Short mmCIF file of C-alpha atoms in Angstrom, two decimals:
data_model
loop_
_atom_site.label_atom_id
_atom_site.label_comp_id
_atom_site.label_asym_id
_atom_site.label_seq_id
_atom_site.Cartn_x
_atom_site.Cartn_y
_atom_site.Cartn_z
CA UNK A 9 34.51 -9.55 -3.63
CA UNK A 10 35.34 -8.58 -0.06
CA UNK A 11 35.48 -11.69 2.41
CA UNK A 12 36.44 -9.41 5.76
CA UNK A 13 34.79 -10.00 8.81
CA UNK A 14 32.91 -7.92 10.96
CA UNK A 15 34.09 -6.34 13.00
CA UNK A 16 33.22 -7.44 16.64
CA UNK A 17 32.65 -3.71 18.45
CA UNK A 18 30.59 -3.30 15.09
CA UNK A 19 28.68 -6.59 14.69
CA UNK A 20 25.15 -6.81 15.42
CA UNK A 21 24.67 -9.17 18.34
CA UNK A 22 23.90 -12.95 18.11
CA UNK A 23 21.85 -15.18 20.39
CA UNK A 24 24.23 -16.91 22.57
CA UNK A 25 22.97 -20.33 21.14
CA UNK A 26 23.69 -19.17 17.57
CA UNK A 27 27.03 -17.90 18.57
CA UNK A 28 28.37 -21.45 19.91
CA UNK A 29 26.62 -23.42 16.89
CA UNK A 30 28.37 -21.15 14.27
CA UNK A 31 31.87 -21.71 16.49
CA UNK A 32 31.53 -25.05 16.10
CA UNK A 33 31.22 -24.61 12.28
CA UNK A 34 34.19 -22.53 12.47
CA UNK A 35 36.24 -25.55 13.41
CA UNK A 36 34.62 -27.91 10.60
CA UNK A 37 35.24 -25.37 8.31
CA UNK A 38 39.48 -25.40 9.29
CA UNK A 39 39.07 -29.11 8.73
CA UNK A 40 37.49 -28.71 5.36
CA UNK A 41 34.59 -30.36 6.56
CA UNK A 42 31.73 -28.12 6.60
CA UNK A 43 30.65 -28.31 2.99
CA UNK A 44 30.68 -32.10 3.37
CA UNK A 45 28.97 -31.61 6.61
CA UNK A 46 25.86 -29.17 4.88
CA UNK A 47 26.13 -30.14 1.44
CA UNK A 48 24.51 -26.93 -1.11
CA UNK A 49 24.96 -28.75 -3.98
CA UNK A 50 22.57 -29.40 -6.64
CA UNK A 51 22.39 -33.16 -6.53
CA UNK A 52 22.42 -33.87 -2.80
CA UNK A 53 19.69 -31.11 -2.36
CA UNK A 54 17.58 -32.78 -5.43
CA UNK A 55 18.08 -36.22 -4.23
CA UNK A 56 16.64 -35.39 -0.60
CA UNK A 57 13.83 -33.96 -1.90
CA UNK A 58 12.97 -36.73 -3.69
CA UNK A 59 13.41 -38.57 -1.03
CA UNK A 60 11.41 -36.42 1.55
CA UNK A 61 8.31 -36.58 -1.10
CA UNK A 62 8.47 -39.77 -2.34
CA UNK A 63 8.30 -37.98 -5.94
CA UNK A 64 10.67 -37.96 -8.81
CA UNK A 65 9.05 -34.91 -11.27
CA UNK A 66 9.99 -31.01 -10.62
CA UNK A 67 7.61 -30.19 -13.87
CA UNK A 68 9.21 -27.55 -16.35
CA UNK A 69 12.96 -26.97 -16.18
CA UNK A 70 12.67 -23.34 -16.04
CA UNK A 71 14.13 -23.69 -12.43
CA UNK A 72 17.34 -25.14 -13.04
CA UNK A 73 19.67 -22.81 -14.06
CA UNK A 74 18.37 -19.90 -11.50
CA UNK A 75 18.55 -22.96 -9.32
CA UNK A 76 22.41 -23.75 -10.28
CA UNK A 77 23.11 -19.71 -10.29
CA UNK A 78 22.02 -19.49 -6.91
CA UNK A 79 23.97 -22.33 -5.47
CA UNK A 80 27.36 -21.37 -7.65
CA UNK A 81 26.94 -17.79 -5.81
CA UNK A 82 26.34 -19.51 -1.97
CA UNK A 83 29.78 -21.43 -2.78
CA UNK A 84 31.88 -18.66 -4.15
CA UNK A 85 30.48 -15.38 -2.84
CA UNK A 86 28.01 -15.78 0.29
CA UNK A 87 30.69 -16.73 2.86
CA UNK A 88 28.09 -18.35 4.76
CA UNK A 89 28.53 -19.48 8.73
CA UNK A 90 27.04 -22.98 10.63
CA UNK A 91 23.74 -21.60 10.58
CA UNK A 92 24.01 -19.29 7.57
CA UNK A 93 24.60 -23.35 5.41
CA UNK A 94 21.85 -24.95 7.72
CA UNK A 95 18.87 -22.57 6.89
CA UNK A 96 19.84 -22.49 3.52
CA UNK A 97 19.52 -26.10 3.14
CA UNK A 98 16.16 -26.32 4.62
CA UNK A 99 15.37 -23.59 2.56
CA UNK A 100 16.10 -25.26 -0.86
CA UNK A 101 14.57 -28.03 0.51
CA UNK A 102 10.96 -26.72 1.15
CA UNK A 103 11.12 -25.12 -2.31
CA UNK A 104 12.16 -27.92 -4.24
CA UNK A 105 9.39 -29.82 -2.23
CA UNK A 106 7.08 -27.66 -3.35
CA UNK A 107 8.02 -27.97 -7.00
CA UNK A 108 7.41 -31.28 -6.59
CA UNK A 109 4.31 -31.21 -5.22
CA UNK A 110 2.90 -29.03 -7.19
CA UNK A 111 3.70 -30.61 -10.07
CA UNK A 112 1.86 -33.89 -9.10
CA UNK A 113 -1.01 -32.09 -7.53
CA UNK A 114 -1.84 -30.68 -11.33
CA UNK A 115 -1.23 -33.91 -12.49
CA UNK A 116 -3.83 -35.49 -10.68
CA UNK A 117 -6.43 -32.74 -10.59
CA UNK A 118 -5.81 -30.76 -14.26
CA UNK A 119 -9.04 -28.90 -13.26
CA UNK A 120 -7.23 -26.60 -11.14
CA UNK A 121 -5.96 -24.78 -13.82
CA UNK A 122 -9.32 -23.76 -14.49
CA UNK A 123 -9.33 -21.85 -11.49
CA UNK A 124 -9.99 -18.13 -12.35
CA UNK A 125 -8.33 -15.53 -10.36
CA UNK A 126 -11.09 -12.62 -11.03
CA UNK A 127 -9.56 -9.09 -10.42
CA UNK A 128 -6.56 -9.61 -7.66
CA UNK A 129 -4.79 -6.62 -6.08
CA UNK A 130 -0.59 -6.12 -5.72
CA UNK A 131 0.65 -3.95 -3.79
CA UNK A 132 3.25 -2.34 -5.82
CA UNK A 133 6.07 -0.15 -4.08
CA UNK A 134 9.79 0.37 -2.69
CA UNK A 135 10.91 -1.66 0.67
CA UNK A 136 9.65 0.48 3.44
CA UNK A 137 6.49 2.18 1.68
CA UNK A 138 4.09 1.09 4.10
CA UNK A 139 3.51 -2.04 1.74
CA UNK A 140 3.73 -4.75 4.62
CA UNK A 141 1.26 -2.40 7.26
CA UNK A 142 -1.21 -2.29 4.01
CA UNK A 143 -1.40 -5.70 3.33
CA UNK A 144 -2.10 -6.71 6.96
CA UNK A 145 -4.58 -4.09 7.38
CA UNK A 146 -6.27 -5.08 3.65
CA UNK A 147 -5.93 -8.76 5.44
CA UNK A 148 -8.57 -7.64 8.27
CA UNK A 149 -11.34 -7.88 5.55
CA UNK A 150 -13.37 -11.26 5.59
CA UNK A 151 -13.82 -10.95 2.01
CA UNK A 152 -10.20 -10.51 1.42
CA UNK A 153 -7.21 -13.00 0.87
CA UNK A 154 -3.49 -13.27 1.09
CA UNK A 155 -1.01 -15.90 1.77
CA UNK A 156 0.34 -16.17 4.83
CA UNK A 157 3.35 -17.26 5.70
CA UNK A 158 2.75 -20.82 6.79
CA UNK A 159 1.31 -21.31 3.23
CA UNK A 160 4.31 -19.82 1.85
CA UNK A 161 6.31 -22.34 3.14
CA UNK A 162 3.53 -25.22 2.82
CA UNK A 163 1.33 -24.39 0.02
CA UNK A 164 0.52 -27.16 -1.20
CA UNK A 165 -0.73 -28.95 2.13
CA UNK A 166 -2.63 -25.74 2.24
CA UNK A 167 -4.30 -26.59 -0.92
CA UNK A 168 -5.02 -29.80 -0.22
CA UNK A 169 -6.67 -29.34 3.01
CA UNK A 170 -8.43 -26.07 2.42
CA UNK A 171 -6.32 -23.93 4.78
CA UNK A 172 -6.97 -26.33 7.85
CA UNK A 173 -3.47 -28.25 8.07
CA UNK A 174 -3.14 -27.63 11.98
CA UNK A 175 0.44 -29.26 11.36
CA UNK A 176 1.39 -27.61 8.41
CA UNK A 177 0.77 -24.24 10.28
CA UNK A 178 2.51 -25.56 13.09
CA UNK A 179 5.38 -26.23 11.20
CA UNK A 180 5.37 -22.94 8.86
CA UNK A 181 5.42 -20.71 12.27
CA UNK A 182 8.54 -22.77 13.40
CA UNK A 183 10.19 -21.99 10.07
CA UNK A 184 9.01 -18.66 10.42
CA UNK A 185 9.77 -17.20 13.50
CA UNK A 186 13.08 -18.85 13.20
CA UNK A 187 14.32 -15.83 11.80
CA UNK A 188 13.19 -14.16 15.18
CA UNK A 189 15.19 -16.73 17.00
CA UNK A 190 18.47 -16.72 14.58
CA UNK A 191 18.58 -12.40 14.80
CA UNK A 192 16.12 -11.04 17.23
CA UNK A 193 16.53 -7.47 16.00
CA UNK A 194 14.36 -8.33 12.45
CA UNK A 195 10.92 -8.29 15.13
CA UNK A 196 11.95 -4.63 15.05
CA UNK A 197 12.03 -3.97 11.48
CA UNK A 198 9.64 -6.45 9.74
CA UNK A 199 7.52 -8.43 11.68
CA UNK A 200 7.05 -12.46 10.84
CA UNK A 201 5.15 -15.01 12.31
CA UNK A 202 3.36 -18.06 10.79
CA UNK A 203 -0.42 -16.70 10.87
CA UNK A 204 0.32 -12.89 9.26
CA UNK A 205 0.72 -12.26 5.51
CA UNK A 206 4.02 -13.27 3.57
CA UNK A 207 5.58 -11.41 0.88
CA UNK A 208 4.55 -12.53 -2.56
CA UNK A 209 7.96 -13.60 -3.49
CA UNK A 210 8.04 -15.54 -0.34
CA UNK A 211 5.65 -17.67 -2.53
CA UNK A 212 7.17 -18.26 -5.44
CA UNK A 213 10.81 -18.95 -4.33
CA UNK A 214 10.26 -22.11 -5.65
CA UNK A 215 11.18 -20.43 -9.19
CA UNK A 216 14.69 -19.79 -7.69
CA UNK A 217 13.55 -16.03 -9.06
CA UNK A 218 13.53 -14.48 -6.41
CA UNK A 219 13.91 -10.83 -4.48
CA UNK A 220 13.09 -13.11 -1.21
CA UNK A 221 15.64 -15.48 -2.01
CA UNK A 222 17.95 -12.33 -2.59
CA UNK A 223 17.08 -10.20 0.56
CA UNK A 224 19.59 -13.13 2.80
CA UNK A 225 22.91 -13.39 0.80
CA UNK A 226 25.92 -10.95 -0.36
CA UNK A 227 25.53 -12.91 -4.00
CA UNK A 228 26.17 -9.94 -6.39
CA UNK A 229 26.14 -13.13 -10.07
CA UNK A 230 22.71 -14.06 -8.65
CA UNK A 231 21.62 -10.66 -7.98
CA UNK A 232 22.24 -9.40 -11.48
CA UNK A 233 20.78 -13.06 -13.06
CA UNK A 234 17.57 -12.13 -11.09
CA UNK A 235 17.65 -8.83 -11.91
CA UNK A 236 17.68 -10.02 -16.34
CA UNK A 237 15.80 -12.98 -15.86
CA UNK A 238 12.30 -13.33 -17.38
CA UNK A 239 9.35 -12.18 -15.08
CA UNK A 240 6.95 -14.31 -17.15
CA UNK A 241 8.14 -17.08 -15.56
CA UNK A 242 7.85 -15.87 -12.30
CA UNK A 243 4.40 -15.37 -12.99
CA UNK A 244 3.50 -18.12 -14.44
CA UNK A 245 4.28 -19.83 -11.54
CA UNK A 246 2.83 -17.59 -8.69
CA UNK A 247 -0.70 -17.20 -10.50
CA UNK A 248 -0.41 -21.88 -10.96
CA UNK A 249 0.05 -21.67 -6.39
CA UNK A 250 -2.33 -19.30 -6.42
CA UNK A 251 -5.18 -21.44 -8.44
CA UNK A 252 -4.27 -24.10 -6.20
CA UNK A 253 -4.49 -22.63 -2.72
CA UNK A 254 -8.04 -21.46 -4.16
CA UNK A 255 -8.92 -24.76 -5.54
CA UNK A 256 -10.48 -26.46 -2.35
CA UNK A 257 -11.11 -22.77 -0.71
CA UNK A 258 -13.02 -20.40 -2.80
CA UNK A 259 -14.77 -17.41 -2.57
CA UNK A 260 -12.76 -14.76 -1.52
CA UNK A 261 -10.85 -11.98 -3.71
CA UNK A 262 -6.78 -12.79 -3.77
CA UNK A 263 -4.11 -9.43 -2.66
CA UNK A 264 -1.25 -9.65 -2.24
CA UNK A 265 2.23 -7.38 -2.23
CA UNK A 266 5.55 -7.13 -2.93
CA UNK A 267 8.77 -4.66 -2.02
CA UNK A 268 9.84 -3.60 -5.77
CA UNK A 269 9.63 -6.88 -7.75
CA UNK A 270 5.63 -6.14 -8.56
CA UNK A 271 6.89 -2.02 -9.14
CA UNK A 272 9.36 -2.77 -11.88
CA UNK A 273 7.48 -5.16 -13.08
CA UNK A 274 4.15 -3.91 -14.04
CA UNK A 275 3.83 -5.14 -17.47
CA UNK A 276 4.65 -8.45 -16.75
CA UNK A 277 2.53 -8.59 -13.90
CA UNK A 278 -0.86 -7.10 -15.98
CA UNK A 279 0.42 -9.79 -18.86
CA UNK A 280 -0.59 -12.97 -16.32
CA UNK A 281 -3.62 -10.87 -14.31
CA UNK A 282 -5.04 -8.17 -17.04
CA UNK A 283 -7.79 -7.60 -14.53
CA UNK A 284 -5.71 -6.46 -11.83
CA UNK A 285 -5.63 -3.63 -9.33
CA UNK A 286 -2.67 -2.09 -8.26
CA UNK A 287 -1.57 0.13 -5.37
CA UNK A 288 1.43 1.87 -5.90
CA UNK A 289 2.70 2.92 -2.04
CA UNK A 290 4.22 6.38 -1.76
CA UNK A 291 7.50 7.26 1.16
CA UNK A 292 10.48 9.86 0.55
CA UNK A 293 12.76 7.72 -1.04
CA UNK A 294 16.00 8.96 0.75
CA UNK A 295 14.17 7.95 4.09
CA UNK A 296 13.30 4.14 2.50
CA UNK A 297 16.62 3.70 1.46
CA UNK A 298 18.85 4.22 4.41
CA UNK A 299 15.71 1.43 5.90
CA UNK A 300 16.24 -0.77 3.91
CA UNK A 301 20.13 -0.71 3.88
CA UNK A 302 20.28 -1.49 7.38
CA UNK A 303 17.45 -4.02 7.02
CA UNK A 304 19.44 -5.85 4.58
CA UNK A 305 22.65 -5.83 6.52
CA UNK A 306 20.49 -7.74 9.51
CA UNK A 307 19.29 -10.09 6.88
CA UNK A 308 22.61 -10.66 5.47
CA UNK A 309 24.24 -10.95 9.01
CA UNK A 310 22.15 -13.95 9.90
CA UNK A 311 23.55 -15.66 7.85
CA UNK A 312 27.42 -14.90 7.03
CA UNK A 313 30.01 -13.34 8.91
CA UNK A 314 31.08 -11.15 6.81
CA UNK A 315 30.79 -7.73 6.10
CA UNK A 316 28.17 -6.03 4.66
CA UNK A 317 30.33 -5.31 0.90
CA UNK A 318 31.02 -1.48 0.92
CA UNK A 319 29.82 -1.26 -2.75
CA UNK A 320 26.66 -2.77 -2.31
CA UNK A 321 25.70 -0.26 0.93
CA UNK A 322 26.98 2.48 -1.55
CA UNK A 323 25.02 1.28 -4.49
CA UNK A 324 21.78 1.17 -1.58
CA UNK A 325 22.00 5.19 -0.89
CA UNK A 326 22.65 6.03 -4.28
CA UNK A 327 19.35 7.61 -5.40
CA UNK A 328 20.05 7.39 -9.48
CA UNK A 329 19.07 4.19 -9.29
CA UNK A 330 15.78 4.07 -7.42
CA UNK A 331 15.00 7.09 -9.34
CA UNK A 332 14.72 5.62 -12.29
CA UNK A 333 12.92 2.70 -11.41
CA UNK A 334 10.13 5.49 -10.35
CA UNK A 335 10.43 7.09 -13.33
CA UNK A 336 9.88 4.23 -15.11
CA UNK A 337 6.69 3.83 -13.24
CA UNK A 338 5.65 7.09 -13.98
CA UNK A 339 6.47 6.53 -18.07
CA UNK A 340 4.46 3.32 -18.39
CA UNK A 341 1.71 4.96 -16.14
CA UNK A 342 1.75 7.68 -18.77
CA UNK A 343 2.08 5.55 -21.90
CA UNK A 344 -1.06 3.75 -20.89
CA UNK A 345 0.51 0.55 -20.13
CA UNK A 346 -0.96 0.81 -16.77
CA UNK A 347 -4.28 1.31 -17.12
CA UNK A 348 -5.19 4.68 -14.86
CA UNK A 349 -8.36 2.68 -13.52
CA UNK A 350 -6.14 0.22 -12.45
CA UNK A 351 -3.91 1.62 -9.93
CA UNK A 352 -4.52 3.92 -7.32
CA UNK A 353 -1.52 5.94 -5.21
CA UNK A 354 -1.23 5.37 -1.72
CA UNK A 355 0.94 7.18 0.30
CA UNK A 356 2.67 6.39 3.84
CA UNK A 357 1.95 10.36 5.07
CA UNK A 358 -2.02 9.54 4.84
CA UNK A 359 -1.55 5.90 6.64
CA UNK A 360 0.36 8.16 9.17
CA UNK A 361 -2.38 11.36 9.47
CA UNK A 362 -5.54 9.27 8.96
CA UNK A 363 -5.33 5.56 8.37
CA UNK A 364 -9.11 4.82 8.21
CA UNK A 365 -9.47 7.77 5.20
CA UNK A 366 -6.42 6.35 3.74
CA UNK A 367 -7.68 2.65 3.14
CA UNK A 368 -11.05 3.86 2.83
CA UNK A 369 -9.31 5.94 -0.80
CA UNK A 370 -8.66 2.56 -2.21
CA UNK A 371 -11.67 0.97 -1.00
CA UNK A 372 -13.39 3.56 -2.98
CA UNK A 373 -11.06 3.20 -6.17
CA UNK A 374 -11.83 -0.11 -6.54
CA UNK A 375 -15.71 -0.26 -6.18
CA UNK A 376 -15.40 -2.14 -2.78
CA UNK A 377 -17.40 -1.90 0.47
CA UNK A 378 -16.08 -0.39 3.20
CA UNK A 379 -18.30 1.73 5.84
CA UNK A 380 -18.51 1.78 9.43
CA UNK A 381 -17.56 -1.88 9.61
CA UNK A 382 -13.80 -1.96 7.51
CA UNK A 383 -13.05 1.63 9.53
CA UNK A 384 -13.88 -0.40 13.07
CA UNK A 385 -11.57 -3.03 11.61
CA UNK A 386 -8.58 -0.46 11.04
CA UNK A 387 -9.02 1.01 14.21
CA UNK A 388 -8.87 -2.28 15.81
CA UNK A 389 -5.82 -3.77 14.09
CA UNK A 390 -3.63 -0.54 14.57
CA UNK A 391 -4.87 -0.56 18.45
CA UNK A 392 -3.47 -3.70 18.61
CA UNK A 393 -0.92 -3.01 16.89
CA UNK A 394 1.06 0.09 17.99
CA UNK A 395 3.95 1.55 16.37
CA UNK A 396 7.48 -0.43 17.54
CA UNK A 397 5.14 -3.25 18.79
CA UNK A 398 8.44 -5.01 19.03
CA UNK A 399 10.95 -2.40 19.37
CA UNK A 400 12.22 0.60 18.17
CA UNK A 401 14.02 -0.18 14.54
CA UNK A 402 16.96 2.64 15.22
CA UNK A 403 19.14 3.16 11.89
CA UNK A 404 21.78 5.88 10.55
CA UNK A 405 19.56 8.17 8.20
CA UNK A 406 21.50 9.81 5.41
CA UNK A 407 23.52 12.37 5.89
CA UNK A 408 23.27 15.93 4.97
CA UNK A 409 25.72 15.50 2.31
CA UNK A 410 23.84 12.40 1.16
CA UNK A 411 20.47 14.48 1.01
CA UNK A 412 22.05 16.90 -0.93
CA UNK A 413 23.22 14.88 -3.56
CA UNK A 414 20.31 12.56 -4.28
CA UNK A 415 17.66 14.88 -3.51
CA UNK A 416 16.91 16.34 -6.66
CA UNK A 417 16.88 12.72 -8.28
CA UNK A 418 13.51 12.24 -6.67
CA UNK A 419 11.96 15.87 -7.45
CA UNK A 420 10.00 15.33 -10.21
CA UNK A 421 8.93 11.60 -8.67
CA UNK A 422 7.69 14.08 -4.83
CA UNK A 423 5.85 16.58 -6.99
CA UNK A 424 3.76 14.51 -9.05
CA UNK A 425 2.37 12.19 -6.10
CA UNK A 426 3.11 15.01 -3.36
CA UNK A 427 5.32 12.88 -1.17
CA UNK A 428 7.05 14.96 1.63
CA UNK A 429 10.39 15.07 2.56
CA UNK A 430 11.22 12.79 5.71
CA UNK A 431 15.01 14.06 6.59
#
């Protein structure tokens, strides 16, 4: 694995404050100190948590060799800076707090396992789909609900308190937006703030399963362990959070979305919510994955100084890959393992051309009301809203040689659902 460093005409720039703490690390990490200083290892981080909570049971061990994968890979393959060590702590911290609290939270009130999730809808589709614009825009309805990312980070004060832990939110906006702070330049590719709708796998990082968990680090062992490891436990666990954020706050139907974990996932998915509705989003792939490459170098920069690994960016623009997870879509879609009443296509060129039509399609496919009132709420959120709200996210598209060669991968994938060509 490649350790070199950016280099400095090349690196994306850093906060001034972030540039001094991680030069400070710099000179721990000579002395052999910084490890010592931010300890990642399993023990110290269990031990604090215990000691944060004031409880002693995680529940099922299906955590702790993802867990142990995860933190092997930080050691030997992240390179992680000052700040890159300190977020990660906190990190494992609030996860392994929530384990915990979870845990004795079913303990003492069984009955929330009773909970019934009735009919919930994913959002199912490749990073840069329109799956994050969708969800907010779903989030505008009253009789809607997603997590957001406060509750992502403090679920289970969420739970306990119906949604109306003032500190709790307080707290998960810090976390949040701390991101914003560390690397300004996310604001222009993926908005986050405490009060706006979290990834699904945001939520259930506290499986140590996680594409969230993946999106920060240059860790190709936990990459591929996440890649074979069981989605059933995954699950499992996301549909337990979900019963209890509903628990003392009923009455409202559960969505929620996810950049490719819920797409090549499907069966899975329908196995712990046979009642679901799905949304598969719809962009030219070539366009999504030059996106998402540089999206993931920012993400990875925040927290390392190294490089982002040749072979990985390589492994990002070749369109074999993503064109079979498509396909794969396309088989189960056709083998009936996704029920055809069950999903509906959405693509980015209608959110583009005529958003209100466009959410009003799967309003309609799913026997929900919509009228004058949910297109007054589109045209309100996008008004507020603009395109490059927070700058303009500028990238390197694919070149033409690049087109050329993965083009015809995604053919067969453009005809079927008619999706354009962006570049």
């Amino acid at each position: 694995m490649a350790q070199d460093l950016v280099d400095p005409r090349k690196a994306i720039p850093r906060p001034e404050w972030v540039r001094g703490v991680n030069e400070e690390g710099e000179h721990w990490a000579r002395a052999g100190m910084l490890q010592e200083m931010v300890p990642l290892d399993a023990d110290s981080l269990t031990k604090s948590a215990r000691r944060l909570t004031g409880l002693d049971d995680f529940g099922e061990d299906d955590w702790r060799e993802p867990f142990e994968v995860f933190l092997r890979a930080l050691e030997e393959e992240a390179g992680l800076n000052l700040m890159g060590r300190l977020a990660t702590r906190s990190e494992c911290l609030l996860w392994l707090r929530t384990r915990l609290q979870l845990t004795d939270l079913i303990r003492r009130h069984p009955e929330i396992l009773e909970q019934e999730i009735v009919k919930p809808i994913f959002i199912a589709g490749l990073g840069r789909s329109g799956t994050s614009i969708l969800q907010e825009l779903l989030h505008q309805d009253p009789a809607l609900r997603t997590p957001l990312y406060w509750e992502a980070y403090f679920p289970i004060d969420s739970a306990i308190s119906g949604g109306r832990d003032e500190a709790a939110r307080r707290n998960g906006d810090a976390i949040a937006t701390q991101w914003i702070r560390m690397t300004p330049q996310i604001q222009t590719m993926h908005e986050v703030a405490g009060d706006i709708p979290a990834e699904d796998s945001l939520l259930w990082s506290f499986t140590f399963v996680s594409d969230s968990i993946m999106s920060f680090y240059q860790i190709p062992t936990y990459h591929a362990y996440v890649a074979a490891a069981s989605p059933d436990v995954v699950y499992a666990q996301h549909k337990r959070l979900l019963q209890a954020l509903q628990w003392r706050q009923p009455g409202r139907r559960w969505f929620g979305k996810s950049a490719t974990y819920h797409l090549t996932h499907l069966p899975a998915l329908l196995r712990h919510y046979p009642d679901a509705r799905l949304i598969q989003t719809h962009r030219d792939p070539l366009r999504i994955m030059s996106s998402v490459a540089n999206l993931l170098r920012t993400f990875y920069w925040q927290r390392s100084d190294r490089d982002f690994d040749a072979p990985v960016f390589e492994d990002l623009l070749v369109g074999e890959r993503t064109a079979a997870q498509l396909e794969a879509v396309m088989a189960l879609r056709d083998g009936g393992a996704v029920p055809e009443g069950q999903i509906v296509d959405f693509l980015y060129r209608d959110l583009i051309t005529d958003p209100v039509a466009a959410i009003e399609r799967v309003y309609r496919a799913f026997d929900l009301p919509f009228g004058d009132a949910g297109a007054e709420r589109v045209r309100r959120y996008l008004a507020h809203k603009p395109k490059d709200k927070h700058g303009r996210h500028d990238y390197t598209p694919m070149s033409p040689d690049q087109v050329a060669k993965n083009r015809p991968h995604f053919r067969r994938y453009q005809a079927r659902y008619g999706v354009p060509d962006e570049i």
